[in-house]
mmCIF file of C-alpha atoms in Angstrom:
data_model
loop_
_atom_site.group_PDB
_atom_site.id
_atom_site.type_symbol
_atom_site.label_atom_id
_atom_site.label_comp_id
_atom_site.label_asym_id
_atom_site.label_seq_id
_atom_site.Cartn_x
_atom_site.Cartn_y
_atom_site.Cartn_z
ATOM 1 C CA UNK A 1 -16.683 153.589 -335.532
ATOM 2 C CA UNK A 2 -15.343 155.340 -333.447
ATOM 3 C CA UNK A 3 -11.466 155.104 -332.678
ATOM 4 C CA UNK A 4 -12.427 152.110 -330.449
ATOM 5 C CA UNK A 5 -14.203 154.257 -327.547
ATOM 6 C CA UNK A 6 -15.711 156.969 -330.104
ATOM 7 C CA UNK A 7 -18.439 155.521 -332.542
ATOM 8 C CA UNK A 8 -18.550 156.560 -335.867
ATOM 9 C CA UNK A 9 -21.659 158.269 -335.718
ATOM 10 C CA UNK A 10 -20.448 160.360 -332.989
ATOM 11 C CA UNK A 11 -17.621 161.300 -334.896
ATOM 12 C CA UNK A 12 -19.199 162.219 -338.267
ATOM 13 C CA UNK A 13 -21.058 164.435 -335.955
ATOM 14 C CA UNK A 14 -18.656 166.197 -334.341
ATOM 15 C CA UNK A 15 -16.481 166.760 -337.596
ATOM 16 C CA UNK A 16 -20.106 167.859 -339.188
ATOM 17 C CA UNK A 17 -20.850 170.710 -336.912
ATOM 18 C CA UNK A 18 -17.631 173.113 -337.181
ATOM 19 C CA UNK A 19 -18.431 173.162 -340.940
ATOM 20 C CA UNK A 20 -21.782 174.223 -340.061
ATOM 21 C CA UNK A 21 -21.359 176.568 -337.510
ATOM 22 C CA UNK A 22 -18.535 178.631 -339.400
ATOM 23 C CA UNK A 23 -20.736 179.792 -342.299
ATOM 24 C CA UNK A 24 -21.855 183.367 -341.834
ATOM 25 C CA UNK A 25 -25.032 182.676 -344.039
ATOM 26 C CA UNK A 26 -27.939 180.934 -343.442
ATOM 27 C CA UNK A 27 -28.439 177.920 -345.660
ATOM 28 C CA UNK A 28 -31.007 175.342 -345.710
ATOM 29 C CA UNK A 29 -29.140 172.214 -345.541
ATOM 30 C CA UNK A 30 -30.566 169.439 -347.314
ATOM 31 C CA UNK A 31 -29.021 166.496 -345.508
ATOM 32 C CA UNK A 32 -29.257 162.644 -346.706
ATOM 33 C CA UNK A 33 -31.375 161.042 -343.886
ATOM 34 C CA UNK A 34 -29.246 157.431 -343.457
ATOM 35 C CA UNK A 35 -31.173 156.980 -339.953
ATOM 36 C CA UNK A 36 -31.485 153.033 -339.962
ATOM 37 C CA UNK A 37 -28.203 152.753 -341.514
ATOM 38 C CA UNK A 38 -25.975 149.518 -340.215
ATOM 39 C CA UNK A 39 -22.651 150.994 -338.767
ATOM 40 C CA UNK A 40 -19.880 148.198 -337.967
ATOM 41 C CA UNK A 41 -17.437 148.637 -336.057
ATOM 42 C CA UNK A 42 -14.657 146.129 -336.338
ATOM 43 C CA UNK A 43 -11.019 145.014 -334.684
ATOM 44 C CA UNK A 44 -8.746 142.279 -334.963
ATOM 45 C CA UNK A 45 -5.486 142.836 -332.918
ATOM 46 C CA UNK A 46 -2.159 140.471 -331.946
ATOM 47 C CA UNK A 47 -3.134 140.815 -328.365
ATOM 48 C CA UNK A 48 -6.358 138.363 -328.508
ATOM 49 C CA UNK A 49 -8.921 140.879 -328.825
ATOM 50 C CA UNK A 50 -11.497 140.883 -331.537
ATOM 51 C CA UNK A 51 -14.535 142.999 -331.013
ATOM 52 C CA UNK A 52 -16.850 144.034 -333.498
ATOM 53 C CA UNK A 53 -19.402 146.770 -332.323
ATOM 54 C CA UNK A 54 -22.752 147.152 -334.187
ATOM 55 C CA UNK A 55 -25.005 149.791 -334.116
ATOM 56 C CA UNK A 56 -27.842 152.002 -336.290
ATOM 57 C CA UNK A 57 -26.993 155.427 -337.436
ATOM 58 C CA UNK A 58 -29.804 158.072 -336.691
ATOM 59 C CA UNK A 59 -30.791 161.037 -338.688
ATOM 60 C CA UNK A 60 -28.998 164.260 -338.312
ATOM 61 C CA UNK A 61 -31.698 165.795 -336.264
ATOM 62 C CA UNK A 62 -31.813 163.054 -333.887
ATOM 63 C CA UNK A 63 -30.485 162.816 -330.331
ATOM 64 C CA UNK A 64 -27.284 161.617 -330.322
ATOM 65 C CA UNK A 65 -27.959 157.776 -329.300
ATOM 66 C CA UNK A 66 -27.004 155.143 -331.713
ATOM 67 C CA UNK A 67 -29.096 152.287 -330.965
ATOM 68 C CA UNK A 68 -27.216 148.754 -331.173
ATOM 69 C CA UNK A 69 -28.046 146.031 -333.315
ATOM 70 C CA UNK A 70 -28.311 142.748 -331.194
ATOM 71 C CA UNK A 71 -28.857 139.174 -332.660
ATOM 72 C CA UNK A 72 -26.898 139.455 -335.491
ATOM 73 C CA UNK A 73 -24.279 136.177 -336.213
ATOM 74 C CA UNK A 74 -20.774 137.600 -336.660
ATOM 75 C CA UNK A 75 -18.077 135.826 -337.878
ATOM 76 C CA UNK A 76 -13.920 136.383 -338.686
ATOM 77 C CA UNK A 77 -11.775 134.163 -340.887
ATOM 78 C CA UNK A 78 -8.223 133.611 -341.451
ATOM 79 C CA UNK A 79 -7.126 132.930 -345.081
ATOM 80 C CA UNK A 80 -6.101 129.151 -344.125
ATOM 81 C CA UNK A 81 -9.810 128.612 -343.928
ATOM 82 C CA UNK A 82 -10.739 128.768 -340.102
ATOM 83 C CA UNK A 83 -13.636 130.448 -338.481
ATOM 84 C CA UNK A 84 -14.696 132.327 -335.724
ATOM 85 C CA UNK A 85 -17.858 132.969 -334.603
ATOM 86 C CA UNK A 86 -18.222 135.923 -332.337
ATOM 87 C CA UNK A 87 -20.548 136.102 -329.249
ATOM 88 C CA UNK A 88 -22.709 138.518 -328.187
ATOM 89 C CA UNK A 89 -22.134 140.309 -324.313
ATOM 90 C CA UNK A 90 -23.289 144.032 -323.998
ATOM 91 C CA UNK A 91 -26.080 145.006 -326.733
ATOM 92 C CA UNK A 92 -24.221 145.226 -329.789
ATOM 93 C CA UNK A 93 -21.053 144.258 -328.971
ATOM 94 C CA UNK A 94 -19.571 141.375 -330.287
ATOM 95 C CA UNK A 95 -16.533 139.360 -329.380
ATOM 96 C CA UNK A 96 -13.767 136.575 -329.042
ATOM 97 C CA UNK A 97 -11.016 135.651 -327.034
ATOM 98 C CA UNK A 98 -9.921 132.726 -329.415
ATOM 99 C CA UNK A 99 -8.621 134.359 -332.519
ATOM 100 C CA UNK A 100 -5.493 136.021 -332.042
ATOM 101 C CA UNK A 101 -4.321 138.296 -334.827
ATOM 102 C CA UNK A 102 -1.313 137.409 -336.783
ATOM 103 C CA UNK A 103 0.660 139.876 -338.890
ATOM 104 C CA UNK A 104 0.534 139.511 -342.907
ATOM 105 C CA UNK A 105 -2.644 136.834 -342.375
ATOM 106 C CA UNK A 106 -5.816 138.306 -344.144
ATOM 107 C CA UNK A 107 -9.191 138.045 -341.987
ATOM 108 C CA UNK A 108 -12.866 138.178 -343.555
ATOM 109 C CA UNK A 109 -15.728 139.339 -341.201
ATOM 110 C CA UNK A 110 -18.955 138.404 -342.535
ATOM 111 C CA UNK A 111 -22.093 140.333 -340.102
ATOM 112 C CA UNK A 112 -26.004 138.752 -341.056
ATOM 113 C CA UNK A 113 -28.667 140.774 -339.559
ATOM 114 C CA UNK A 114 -32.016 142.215 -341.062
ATOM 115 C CA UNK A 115 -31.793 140.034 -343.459
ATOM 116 C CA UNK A 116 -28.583 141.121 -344.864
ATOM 117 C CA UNK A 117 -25.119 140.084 -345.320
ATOM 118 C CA UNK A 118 -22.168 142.896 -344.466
ATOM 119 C CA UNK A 119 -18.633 141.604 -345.246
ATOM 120 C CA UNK A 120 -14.598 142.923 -345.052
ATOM 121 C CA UNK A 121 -11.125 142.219 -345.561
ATOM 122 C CA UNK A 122 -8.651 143.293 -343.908
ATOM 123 C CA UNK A 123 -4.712 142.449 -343.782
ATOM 124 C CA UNK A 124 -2.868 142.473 -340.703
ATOM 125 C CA UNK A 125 1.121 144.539 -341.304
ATOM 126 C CA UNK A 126 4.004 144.054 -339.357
ATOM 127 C CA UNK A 127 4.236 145.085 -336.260
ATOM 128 C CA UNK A 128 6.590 148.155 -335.437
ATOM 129 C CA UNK A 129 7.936 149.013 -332.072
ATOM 130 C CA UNK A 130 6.618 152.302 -330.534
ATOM 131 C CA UNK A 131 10.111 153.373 -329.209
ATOM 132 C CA UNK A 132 9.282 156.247 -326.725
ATOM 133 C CA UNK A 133 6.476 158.545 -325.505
ATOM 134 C CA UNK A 134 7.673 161.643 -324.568
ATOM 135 C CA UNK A 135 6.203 165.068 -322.787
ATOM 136 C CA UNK A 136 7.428 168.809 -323.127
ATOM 137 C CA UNK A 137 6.377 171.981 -323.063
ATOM 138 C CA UNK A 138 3.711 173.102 -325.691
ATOM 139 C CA UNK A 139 5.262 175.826 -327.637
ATOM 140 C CA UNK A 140 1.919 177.171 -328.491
ATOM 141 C CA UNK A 141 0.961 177.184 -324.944
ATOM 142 C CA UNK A 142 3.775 177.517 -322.812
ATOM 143 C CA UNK A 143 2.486 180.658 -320.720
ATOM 144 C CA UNK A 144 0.053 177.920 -319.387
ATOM 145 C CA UNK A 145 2.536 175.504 -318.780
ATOM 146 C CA UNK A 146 0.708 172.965 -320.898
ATOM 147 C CA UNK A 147 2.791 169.710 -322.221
ATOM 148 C CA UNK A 148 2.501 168.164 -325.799
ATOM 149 C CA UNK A 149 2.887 164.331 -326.170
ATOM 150 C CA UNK A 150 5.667 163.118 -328.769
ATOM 151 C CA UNK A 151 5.733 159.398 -330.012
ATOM 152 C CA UNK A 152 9.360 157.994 -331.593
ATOM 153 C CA UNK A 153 9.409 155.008 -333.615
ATOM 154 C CA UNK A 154 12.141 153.780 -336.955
ATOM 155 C CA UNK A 155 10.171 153.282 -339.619
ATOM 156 C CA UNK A 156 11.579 150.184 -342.232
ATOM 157 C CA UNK A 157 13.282 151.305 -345.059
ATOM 158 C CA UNK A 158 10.921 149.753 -348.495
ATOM 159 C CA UNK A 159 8.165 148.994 -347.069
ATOM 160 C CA UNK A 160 4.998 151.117 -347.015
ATOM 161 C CA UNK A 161 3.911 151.658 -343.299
ATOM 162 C CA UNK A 162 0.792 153.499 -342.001
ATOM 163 C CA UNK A 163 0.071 154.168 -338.663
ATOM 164 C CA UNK A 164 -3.188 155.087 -336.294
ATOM 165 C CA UNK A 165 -2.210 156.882 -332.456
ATOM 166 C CA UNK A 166 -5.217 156.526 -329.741
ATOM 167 C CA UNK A 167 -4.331 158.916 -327.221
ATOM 168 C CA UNK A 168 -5.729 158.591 -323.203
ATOM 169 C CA UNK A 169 -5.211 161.574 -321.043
ATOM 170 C CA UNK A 170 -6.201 160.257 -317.257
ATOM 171 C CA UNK A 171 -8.261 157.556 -318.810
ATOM 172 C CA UNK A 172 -10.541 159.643 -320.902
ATOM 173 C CA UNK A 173 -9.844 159.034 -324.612
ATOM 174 C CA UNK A 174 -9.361 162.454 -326.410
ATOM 175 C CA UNK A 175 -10.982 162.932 -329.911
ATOM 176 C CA UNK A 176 -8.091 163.637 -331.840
ATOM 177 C CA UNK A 177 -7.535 161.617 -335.207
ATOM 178 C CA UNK A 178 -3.606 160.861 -335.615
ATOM 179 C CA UNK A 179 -3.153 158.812 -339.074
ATOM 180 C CA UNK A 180 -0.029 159.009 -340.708
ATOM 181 C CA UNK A 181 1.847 157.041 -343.256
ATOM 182 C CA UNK A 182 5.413 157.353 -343.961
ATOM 183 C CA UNK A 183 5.526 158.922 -347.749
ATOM 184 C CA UNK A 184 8.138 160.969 -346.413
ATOM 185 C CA UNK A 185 9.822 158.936 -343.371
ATOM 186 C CA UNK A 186 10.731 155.684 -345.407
ATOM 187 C CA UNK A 187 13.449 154.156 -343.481
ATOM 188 C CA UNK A 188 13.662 157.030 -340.911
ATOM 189 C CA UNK A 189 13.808 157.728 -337.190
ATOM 190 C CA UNK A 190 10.342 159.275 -336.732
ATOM 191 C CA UNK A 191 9.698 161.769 -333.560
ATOM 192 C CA UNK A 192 6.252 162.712 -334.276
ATOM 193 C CA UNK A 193 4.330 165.350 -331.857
ATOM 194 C CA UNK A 194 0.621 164.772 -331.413
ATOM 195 C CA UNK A 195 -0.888 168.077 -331.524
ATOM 196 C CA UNK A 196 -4.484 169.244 -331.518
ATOM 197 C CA UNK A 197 -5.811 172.574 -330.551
ATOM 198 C CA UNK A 198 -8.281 171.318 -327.690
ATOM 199 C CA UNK A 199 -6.090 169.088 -325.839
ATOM 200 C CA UNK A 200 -5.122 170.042 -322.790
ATOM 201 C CA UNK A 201 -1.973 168.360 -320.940
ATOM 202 C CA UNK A 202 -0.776 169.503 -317.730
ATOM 203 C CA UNK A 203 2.151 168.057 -315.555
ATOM 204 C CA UNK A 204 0.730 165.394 -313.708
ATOM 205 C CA UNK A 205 -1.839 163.914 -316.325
ATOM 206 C CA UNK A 206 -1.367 159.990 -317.143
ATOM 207 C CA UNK A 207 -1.079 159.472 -320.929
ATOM 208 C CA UNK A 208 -1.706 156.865 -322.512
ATOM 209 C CA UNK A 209 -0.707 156.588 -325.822
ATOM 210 C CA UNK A 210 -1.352 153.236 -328.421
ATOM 211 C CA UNK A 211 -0.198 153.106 -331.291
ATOM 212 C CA UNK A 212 -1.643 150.500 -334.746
ATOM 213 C CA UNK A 213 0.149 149.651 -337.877
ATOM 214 C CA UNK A 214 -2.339 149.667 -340.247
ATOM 215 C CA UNK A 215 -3.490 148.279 -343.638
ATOM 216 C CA UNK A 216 -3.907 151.047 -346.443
ATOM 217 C CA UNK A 217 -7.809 150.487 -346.678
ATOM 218 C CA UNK A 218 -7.633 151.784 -343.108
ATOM 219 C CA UNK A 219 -5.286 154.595 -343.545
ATOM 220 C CA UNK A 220 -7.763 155.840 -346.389
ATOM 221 C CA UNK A 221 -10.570 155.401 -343.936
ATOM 222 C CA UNK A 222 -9.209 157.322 -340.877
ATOM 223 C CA UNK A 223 -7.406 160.121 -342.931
ATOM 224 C CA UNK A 224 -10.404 161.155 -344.684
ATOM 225 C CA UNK A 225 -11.819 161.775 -341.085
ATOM 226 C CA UNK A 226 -8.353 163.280 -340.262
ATOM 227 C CA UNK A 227 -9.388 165.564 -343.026
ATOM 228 C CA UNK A 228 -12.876 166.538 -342.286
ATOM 229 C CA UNK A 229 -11.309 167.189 -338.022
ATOM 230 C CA UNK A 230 -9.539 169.645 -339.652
ATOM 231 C CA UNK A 231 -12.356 171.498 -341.121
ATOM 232 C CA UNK A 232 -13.133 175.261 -339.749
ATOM 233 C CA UNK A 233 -13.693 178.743 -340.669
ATOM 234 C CA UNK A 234 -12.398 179.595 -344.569
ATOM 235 C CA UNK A 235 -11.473 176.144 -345.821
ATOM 236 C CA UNK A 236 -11.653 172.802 -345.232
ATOM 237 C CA UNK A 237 -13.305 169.614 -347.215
ATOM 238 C CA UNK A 238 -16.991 168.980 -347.909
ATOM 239 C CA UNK A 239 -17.869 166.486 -344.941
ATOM 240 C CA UNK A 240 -19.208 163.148 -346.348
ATOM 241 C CA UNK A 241 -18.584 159.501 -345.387
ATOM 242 C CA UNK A 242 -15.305 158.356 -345.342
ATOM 243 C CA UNK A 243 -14.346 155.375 -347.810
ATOM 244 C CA UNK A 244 -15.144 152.181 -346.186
ATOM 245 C CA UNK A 245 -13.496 148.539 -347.295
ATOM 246 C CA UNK A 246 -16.908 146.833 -345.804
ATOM 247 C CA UNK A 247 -19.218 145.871 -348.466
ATOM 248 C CA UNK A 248 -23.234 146.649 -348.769
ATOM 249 C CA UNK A 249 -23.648 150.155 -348.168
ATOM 250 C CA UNK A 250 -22.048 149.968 -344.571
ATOM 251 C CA UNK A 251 -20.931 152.982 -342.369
ATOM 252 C CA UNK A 252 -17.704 152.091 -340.767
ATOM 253 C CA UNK A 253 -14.326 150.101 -341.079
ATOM 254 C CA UNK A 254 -12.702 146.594 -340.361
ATOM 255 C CA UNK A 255 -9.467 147.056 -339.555
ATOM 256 C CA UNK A 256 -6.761 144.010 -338.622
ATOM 257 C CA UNK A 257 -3.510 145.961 -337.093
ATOM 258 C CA UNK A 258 -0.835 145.398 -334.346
ATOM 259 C CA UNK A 259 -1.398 147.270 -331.332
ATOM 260 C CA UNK A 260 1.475 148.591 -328.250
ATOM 261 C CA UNK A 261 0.943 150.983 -325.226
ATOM 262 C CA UNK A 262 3.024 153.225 -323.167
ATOM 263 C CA UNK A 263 2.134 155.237 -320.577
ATOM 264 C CA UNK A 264 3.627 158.089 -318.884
ATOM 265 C CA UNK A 265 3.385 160.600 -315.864
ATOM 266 C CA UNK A 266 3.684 163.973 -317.348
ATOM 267 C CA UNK A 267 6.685 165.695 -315.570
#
């Protein structure tokens, strides 16, 4: 799964090869082939989208092309009983304009294909208003008068709140993973930079910046990844597959959030 634009298989790959290509030694990796593996990709949102994105995972060697899985029946259902049944356009994506996303409902997506049934639950929080986006001067950078994006937003006092940020510099999604939860901004006024090493801002760049309040079965999901981005040279966690809340052996997530946008011409 990608954070929508980025599937998942292309992201277990990319967080895959800094741990490899740090070690000094050789070593024969013996690496799990899951080529064939079902990888769903799912999203229920307040703004009428719900897209669910299926695909097969490939073995490590392999090109990196995920082939999609077409024909499958998809279905989403709220927890007063009603049903959804998604329709196929591009390969492999799936999708409806009828079920709009409503915060604290709980939604069930049920995928058939092969033969087999893939199902997961996911609960939809409150939303929470992404206050500002903001650009200044990158204080590890600022002989290259690169910019840094900051996001502001209060979180609620007593209520746990975790968040996902999809960042768009001119269009062009970057691959950064920004999960947080707020452990240690209960009830605060968050400014929050988004910082990663190979982003590169520059005054004139449109960002885009979206931000989801997630479930905690999602937060668990994306941090791990958080954790394996962060991998490199001397330390770092054993990449693996992150913890999923879909059932059967599936790669991926199905996550039911609140999504807001801003966008802003770096100055």
């Amino acid at each position: 799964m990608k954070i929508k634009n980025l599937s998942f298989g292309t992201m277990l790959m990319m967080l895959l090869l800094p741990a490899i290509i740090s070690c000094q030694k050789v070593i024969d990796l013996k690496l799990k082939d899951a080529s064939g593996q079902i990888v769903i990709e799912a999203n229920v949102d307040n703004n009428n989208t719900s897209i669910v994105k299926l695909s097969q995972n490939v073995s490590f060697t392999s090109v990196n092309t995920y082939p999609p899985v077409s024909g499958a029946t998809v279905t989403i259902s709220d927890q007063s009983g009603k049903s959804y049944t998604l329709t196929e356009g591009i390969a492999g994506n799936y999708s409806s304009s009828q079920l709009q996303g409503t915060s604290l409902n709980t939604y069930n997506l049920t995928v058939q294909t092969g033969g087999k049934t893939y199902t997961g639950r996911s609960t939809m929080p409150p939303a929470i208003a992404l206050d500002t986006i903001t650009a200044k001067n990158d204080e590890f950078n600022n002989g290259n008068n690169q910019k840094e994006i900051t996001v502001s937003y209060s979180d609620p006092a007593g209520i746990k709140n975790q968040y996902l940020f999809l960042m768009y510099v001119n269009g062009v999604q970057v691959k950064g993973i920004f999960v947080y939860n707020d452990d240690l901004t209960d009830g605060k006024h968050v400014s929050r930079p988004l910082r990663q090493d190979d982003i590169d801002i520059y005054p004139g760049d449109m960002v885009k910046v979206e931000m989801q309040c997630i479930d905690k079965a999602n937060y668990t999901y994306w941090f791990a990844l958080q954790q394996q981005q962060q991998n490199g040279p001397g330390g770092g966690v054993t990449p693996s597959n992150p913890p999923s809340n879909l059932s059967n052996n599936a790669l991926g997530y199905f996550s039911a959030h609140t999504t807001q946008t801003k966008t802003i011409r770096v100055q």
